mmCIF file of C-alpha atoms in Angstrom:
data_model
loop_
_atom_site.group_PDB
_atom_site.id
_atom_site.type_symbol
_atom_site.label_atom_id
_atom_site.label_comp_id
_atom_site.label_asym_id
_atom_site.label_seq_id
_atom_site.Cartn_x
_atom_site.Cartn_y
_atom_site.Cartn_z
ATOM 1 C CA UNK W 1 1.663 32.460 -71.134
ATOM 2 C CA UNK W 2 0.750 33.772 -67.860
ATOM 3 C CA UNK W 3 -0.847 31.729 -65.018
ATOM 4 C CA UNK W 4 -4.182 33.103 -63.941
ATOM 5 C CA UNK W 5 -4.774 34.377 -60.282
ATOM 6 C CA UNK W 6 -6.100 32.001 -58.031
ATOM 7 C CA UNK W 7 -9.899 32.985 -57.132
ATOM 8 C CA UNK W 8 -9.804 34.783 -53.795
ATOM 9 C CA UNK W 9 -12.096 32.787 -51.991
ATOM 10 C CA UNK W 10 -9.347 29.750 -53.172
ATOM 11 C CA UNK W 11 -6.687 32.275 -51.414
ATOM 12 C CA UNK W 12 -8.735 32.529 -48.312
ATOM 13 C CA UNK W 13 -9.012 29.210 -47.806
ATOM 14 C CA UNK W 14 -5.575 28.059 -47.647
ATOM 15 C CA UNK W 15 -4.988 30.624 -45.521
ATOM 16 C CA UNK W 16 -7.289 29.510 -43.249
ATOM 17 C CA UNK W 17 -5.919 25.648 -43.344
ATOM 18 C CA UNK W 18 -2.463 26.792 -42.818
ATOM 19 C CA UNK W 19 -3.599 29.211 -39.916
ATOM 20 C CA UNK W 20 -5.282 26.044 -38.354
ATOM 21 C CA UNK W 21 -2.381 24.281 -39.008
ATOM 22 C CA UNK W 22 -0.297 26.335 -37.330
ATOM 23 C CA UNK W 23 -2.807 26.307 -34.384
ATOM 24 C CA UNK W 24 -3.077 22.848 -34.169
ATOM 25 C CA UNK W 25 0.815 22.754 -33.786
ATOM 26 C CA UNK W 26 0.216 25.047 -30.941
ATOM 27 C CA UNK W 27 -2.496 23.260 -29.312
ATOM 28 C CA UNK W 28 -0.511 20.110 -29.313
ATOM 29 C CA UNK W 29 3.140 21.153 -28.166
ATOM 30 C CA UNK W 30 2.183 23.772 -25.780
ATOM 31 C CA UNK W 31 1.426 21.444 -23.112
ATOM 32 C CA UNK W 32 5.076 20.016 -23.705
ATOM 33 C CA UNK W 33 6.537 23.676 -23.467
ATOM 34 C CA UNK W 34 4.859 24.512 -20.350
ATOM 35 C CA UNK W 35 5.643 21.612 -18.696
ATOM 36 C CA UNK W 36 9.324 22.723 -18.082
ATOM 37 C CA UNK W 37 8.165 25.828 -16.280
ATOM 38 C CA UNK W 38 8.201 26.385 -13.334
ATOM 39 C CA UNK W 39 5.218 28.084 -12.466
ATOM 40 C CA UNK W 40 2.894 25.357 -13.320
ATOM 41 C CA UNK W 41 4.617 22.848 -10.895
ATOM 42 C CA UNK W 42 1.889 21.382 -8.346
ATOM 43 C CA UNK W 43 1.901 23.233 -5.434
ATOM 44 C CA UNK W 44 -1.824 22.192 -4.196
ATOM 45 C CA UNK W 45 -3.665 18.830 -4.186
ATOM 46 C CA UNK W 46 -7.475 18.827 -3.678
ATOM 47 C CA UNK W 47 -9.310 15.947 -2.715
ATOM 48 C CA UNK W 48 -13.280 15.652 -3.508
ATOM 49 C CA UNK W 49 -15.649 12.578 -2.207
ATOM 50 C CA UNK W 50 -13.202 11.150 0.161
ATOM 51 C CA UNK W 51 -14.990 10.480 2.758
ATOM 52 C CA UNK W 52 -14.020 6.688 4.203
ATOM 53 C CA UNK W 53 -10.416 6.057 2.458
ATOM 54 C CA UNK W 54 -7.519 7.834 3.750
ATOM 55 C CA UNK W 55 -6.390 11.132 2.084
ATOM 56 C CA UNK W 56 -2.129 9.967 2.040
ATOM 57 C CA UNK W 57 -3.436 6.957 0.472
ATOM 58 C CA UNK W 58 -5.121 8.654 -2.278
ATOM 59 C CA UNK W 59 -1.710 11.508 -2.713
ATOM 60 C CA UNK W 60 0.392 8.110 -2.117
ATOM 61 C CA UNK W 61 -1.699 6.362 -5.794
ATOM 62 C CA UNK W 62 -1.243 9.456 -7.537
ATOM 63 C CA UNK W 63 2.780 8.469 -7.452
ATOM 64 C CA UNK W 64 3.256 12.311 -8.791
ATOM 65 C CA UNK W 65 6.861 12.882 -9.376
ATOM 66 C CA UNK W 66 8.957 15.974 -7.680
ATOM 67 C CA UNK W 67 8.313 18.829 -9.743
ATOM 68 C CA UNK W 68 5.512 17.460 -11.461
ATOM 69 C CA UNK W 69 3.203 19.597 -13.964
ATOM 70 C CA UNK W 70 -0.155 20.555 -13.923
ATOM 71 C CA UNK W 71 0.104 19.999 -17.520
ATOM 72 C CA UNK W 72 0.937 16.216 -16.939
ATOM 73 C CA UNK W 73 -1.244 13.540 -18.553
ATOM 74 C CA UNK W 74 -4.409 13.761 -15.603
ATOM 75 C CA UNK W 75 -5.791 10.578 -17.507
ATOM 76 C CA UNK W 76 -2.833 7.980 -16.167
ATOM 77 C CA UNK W 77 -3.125 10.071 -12.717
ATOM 78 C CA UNK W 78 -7.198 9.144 -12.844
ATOM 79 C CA UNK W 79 -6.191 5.386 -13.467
ATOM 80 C CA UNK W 80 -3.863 5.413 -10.716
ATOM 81 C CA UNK W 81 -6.121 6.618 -8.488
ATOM 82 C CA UNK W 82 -9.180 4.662 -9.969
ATOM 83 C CA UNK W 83 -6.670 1.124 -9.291
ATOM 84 C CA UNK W 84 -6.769 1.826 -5.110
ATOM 85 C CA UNK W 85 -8.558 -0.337 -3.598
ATOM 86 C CA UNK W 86 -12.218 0.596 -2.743
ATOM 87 C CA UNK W 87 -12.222 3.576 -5.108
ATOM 88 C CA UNK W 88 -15.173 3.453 -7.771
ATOM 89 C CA UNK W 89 -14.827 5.778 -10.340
ATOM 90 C CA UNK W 90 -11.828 8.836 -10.773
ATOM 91 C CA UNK W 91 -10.907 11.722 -12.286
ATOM 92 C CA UNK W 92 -8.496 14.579 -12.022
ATOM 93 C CA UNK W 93 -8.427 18.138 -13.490
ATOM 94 C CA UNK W 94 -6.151 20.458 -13.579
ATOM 95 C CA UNK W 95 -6.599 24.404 -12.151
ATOM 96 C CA UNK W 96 -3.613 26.908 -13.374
ATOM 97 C CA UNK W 97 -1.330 27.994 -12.701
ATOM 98 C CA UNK W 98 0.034 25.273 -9.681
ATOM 99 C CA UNK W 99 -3.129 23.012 -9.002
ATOM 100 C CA UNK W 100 -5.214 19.521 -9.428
ATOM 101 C CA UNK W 101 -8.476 18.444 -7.983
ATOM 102 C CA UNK W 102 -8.950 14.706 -7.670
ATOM 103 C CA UNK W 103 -12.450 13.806 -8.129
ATOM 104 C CA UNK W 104 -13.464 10.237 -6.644
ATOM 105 C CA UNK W 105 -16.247 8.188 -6.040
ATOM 106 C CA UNK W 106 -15.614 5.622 -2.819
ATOM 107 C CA UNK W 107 -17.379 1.916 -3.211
ATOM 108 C CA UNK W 108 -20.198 2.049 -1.011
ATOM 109 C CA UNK W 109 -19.668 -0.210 2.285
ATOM 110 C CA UNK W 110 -22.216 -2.601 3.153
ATOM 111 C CA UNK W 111 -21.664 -4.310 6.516
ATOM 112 C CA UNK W 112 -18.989 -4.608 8.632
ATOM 113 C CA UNK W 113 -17.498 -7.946 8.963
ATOM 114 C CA UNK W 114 -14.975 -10.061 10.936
ATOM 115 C CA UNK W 115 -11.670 -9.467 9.669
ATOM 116 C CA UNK W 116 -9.103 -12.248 8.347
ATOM 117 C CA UNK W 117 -8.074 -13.399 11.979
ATOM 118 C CA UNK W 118 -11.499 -12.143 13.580
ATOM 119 C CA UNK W 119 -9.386 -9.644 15.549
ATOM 120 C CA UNK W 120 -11.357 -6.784 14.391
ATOM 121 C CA UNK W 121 -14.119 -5.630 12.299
ATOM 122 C CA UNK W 122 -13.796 -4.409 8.599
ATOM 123 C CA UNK W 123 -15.674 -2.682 6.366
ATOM 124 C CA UNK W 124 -16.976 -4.939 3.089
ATOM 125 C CA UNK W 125 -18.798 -4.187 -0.090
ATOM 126 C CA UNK W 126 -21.607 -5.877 -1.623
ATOM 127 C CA UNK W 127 -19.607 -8.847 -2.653
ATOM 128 C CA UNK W 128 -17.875 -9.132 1.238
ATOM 129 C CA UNK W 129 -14.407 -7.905 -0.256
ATOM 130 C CA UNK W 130 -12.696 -6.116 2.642
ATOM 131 C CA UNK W 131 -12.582 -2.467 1.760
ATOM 132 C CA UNK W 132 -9.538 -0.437 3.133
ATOM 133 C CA UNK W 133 -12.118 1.739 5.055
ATOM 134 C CA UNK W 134 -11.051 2.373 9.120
ATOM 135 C CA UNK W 135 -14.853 1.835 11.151
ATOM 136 C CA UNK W 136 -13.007 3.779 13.870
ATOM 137 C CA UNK W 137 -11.248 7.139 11.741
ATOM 138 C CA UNK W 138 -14.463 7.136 9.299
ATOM 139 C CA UNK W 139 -17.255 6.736 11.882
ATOM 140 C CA UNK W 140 -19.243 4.050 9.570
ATOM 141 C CA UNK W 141 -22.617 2.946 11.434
ATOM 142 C CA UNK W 142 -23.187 -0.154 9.015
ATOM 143 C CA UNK W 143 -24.861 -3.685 10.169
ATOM 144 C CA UNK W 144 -22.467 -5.902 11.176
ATOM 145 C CA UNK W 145 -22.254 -9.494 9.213
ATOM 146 C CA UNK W 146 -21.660 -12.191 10.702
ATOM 147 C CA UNK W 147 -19.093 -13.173 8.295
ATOM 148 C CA UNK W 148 -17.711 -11.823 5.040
ATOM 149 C CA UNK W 149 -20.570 -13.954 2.980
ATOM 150 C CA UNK W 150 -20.895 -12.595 -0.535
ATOM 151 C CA UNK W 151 -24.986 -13.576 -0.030
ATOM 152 C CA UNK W 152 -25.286 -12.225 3.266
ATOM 153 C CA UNK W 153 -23.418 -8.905 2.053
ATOM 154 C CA UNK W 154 -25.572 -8.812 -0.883
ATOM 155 C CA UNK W 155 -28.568 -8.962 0.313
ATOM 156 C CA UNK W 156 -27.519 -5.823 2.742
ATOM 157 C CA UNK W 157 -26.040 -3.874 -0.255
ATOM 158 C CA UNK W 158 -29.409 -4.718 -2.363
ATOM 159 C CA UNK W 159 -32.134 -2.856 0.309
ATOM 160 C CA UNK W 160 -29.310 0.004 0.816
ATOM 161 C CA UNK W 161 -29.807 0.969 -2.761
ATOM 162 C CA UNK W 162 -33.705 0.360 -2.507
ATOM 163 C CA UNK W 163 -34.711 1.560 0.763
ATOM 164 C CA UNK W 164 -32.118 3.634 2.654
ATOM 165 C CA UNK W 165 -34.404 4.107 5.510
ATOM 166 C CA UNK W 166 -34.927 0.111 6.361
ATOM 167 C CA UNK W 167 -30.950 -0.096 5.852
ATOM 168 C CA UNK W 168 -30.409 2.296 8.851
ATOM 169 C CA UNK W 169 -32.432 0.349 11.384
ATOM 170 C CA UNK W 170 -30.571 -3.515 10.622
ATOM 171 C CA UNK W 171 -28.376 -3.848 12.981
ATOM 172 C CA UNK W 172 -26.806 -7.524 12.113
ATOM 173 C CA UNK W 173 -26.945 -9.698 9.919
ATOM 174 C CA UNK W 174 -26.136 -13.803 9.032
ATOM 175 C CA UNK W 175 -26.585 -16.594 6.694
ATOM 176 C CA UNK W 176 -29.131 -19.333 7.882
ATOM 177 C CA UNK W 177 -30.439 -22.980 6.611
ATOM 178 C CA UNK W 178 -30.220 -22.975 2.402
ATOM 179 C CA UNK W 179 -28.083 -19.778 2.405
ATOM 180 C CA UNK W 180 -31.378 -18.019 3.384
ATOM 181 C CA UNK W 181 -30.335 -14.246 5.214
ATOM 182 C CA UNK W 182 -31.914 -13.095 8.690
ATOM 183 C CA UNK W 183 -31.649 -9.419 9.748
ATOM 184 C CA UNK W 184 -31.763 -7.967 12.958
ATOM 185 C CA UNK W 185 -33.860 -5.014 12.862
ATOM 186 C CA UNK W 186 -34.337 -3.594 16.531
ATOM 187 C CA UNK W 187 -36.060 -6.089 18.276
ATOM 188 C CA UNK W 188 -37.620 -7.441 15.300
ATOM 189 C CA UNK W 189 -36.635 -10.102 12.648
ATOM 190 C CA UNK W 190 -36.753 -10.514 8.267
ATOM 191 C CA UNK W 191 -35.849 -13.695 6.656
ATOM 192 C CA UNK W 192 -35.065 -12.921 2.774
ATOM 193 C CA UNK W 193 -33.526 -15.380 -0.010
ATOM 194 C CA UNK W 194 -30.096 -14.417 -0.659
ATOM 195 C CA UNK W 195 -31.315 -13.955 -4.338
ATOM 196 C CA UNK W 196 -33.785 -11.374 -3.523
ATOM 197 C CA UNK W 197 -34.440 -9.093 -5.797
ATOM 198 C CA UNK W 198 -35.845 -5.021 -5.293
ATOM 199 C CA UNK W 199 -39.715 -6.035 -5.299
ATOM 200 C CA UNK W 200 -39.317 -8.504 -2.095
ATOM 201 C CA UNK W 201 -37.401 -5.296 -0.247
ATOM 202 C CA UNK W 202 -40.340 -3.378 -0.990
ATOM 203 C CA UNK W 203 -43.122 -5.848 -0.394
ATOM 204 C CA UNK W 204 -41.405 -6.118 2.942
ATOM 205 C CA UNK W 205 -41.161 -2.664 3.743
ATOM 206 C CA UNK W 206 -44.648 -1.889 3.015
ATOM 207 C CA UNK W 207 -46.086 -4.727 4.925
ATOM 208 C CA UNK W 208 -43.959 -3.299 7.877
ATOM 209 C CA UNK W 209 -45.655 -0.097 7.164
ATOM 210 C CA UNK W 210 -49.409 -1.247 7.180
ATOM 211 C CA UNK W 211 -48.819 -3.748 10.356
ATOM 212 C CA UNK W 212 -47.179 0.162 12.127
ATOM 213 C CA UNK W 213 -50.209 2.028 10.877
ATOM 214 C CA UNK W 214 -52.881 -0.843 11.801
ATOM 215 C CA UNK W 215 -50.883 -1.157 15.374
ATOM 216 C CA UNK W 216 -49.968 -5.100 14.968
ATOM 217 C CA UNK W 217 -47.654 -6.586 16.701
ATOM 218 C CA UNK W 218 -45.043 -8.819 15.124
ATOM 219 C CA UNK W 219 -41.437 -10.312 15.874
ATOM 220 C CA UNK W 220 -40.694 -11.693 12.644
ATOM 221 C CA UNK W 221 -41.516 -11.032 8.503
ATOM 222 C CA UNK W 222 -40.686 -14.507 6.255
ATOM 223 C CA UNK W 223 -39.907 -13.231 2.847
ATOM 224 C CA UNK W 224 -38.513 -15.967 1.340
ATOM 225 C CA UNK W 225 -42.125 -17.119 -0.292
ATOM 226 C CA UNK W 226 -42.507 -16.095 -4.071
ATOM 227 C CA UNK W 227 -45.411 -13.414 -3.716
ATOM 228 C CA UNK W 228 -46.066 -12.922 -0.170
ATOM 229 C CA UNK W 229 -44.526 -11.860 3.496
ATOM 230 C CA UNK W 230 -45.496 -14.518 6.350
ATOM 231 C CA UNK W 231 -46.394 -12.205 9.293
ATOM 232 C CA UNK W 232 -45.345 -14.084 12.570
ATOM 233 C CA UNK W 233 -46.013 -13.044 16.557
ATOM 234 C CA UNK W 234 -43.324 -15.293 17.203
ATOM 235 C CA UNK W 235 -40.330 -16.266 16.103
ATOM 236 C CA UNK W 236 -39.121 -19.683 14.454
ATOM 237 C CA UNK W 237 -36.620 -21.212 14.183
ATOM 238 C CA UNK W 238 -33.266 -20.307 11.343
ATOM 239 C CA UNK W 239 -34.283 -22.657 9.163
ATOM 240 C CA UNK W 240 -37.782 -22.937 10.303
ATOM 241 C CA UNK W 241 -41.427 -22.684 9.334
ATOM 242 C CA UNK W 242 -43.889 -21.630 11.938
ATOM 243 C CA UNK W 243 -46.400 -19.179 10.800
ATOM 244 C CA UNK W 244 -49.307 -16.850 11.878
ATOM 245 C CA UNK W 245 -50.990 -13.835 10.722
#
């Protein structure tokens, strides 16, 4: 008895499994192969978004071996790079034949601070961790803090992320009575809760706009009241109270 033909659409199909196979094979030792040649040794680093951390330390996290491949696994290079201090968010991809582009996002600064010793200033975030930023190589124009206060550093990290424009006129900033936060802006003076959230920023900013466009005079905005801005021609004391319209 003679075995029947397989249908040809039955043929075609297991032709096309195998060729996939076969592909798949490919796909998934070819990196391995190519590895070993010489050609696709890194020859050229490229760094994009560094802007405040120093370029050897970012080469330095990479820990790339001599001779290393383009075709090495850029995932462990991204979490070496992503585990340096005051880096965000990384990734690296690879250009053939001989190159790699690291891709980086810094953590934003928010003030400058007094250092450990109080020797010199340094660069914190938004929860006053010191940030391996140089003020001096990087140029940062940031309010300074009185002191590394996660509240105080907060607060200035909070109305960079709402209002960009207010955050480039406070010049300093400090904890007061209850935690409360006073900025320095020019000549002028804002009292927030260190729990402020984005709608007191804003209240703020627009009752800074409408006393500018009315021409009033002020020293000092109070928004540490739920629901309103106390207006003041004079200013109180830190922890103090004296209001005016």
């Amino acid at each position: 008895m003679t075995a029947r033909p397989w249908p040809r659409w039955r043929r075609r199909a297991l032709a096309g499994l195998g060729g996939s196979a076969v592909l798949a094979l490919l796909w998934l030792g070819a990196p391995l192969a190519l590895r070993r040649l010489s050609v696709f040794r890194v020859r050229q680093l490229e760094l994009v978004g560094v802007r405040n951390l120093a370029p050897d330390a970012v080469i330095a996290a990479l820990r790339l071996e001599p001779g290393a491949s383009v075709f090495g696994d850029t995932r462990l290079l991204a979490d070496r790079v992503r585990g340096l201090a005051g880096v965000a968010e990384a990734r690296v991809v690879r250009h053939l034949p001989a190159a790699l582009t690291v891709e980086l996002r810094e953590v934003e600064p928010a003030a400058l601070a007094p250092g450990p010793h109080g020797t010199r200033l340094v660069a914190v975030d938004g929860a006053g961790h010191a940030l391996p930023f140089d003020p001096a190589r990087s140029g940062l124009d940031l309010p300074i803090a009185a002191s590394g206060d996660s509240g105080v550093a907060g607060v200035l990290a909070l109305i960079q992320s709402v209002d960009p424009a207010l955050f480039q006129t406070i010049t300093a900033a400090r904890r007061v009575a209850r935690g409360d936060v006073l900025l320095e802006v020019g000549s002028r003076r804002v009292k927030v809760r260190r729990d402020a959230g984005p709608e007191v920023i804003r209240a703020v900013v627009l009752v800074a706009q409408d006393l500018a466009a009315r021409g009033r005079s002020y020293v000092e905005l109070d928004a540490r009241f739920a629901g309103q801005v106390i207006v003041r021609r004079k200013a109180t004391a830190d922890g103090g109270g004296e209001g005016g319209a």
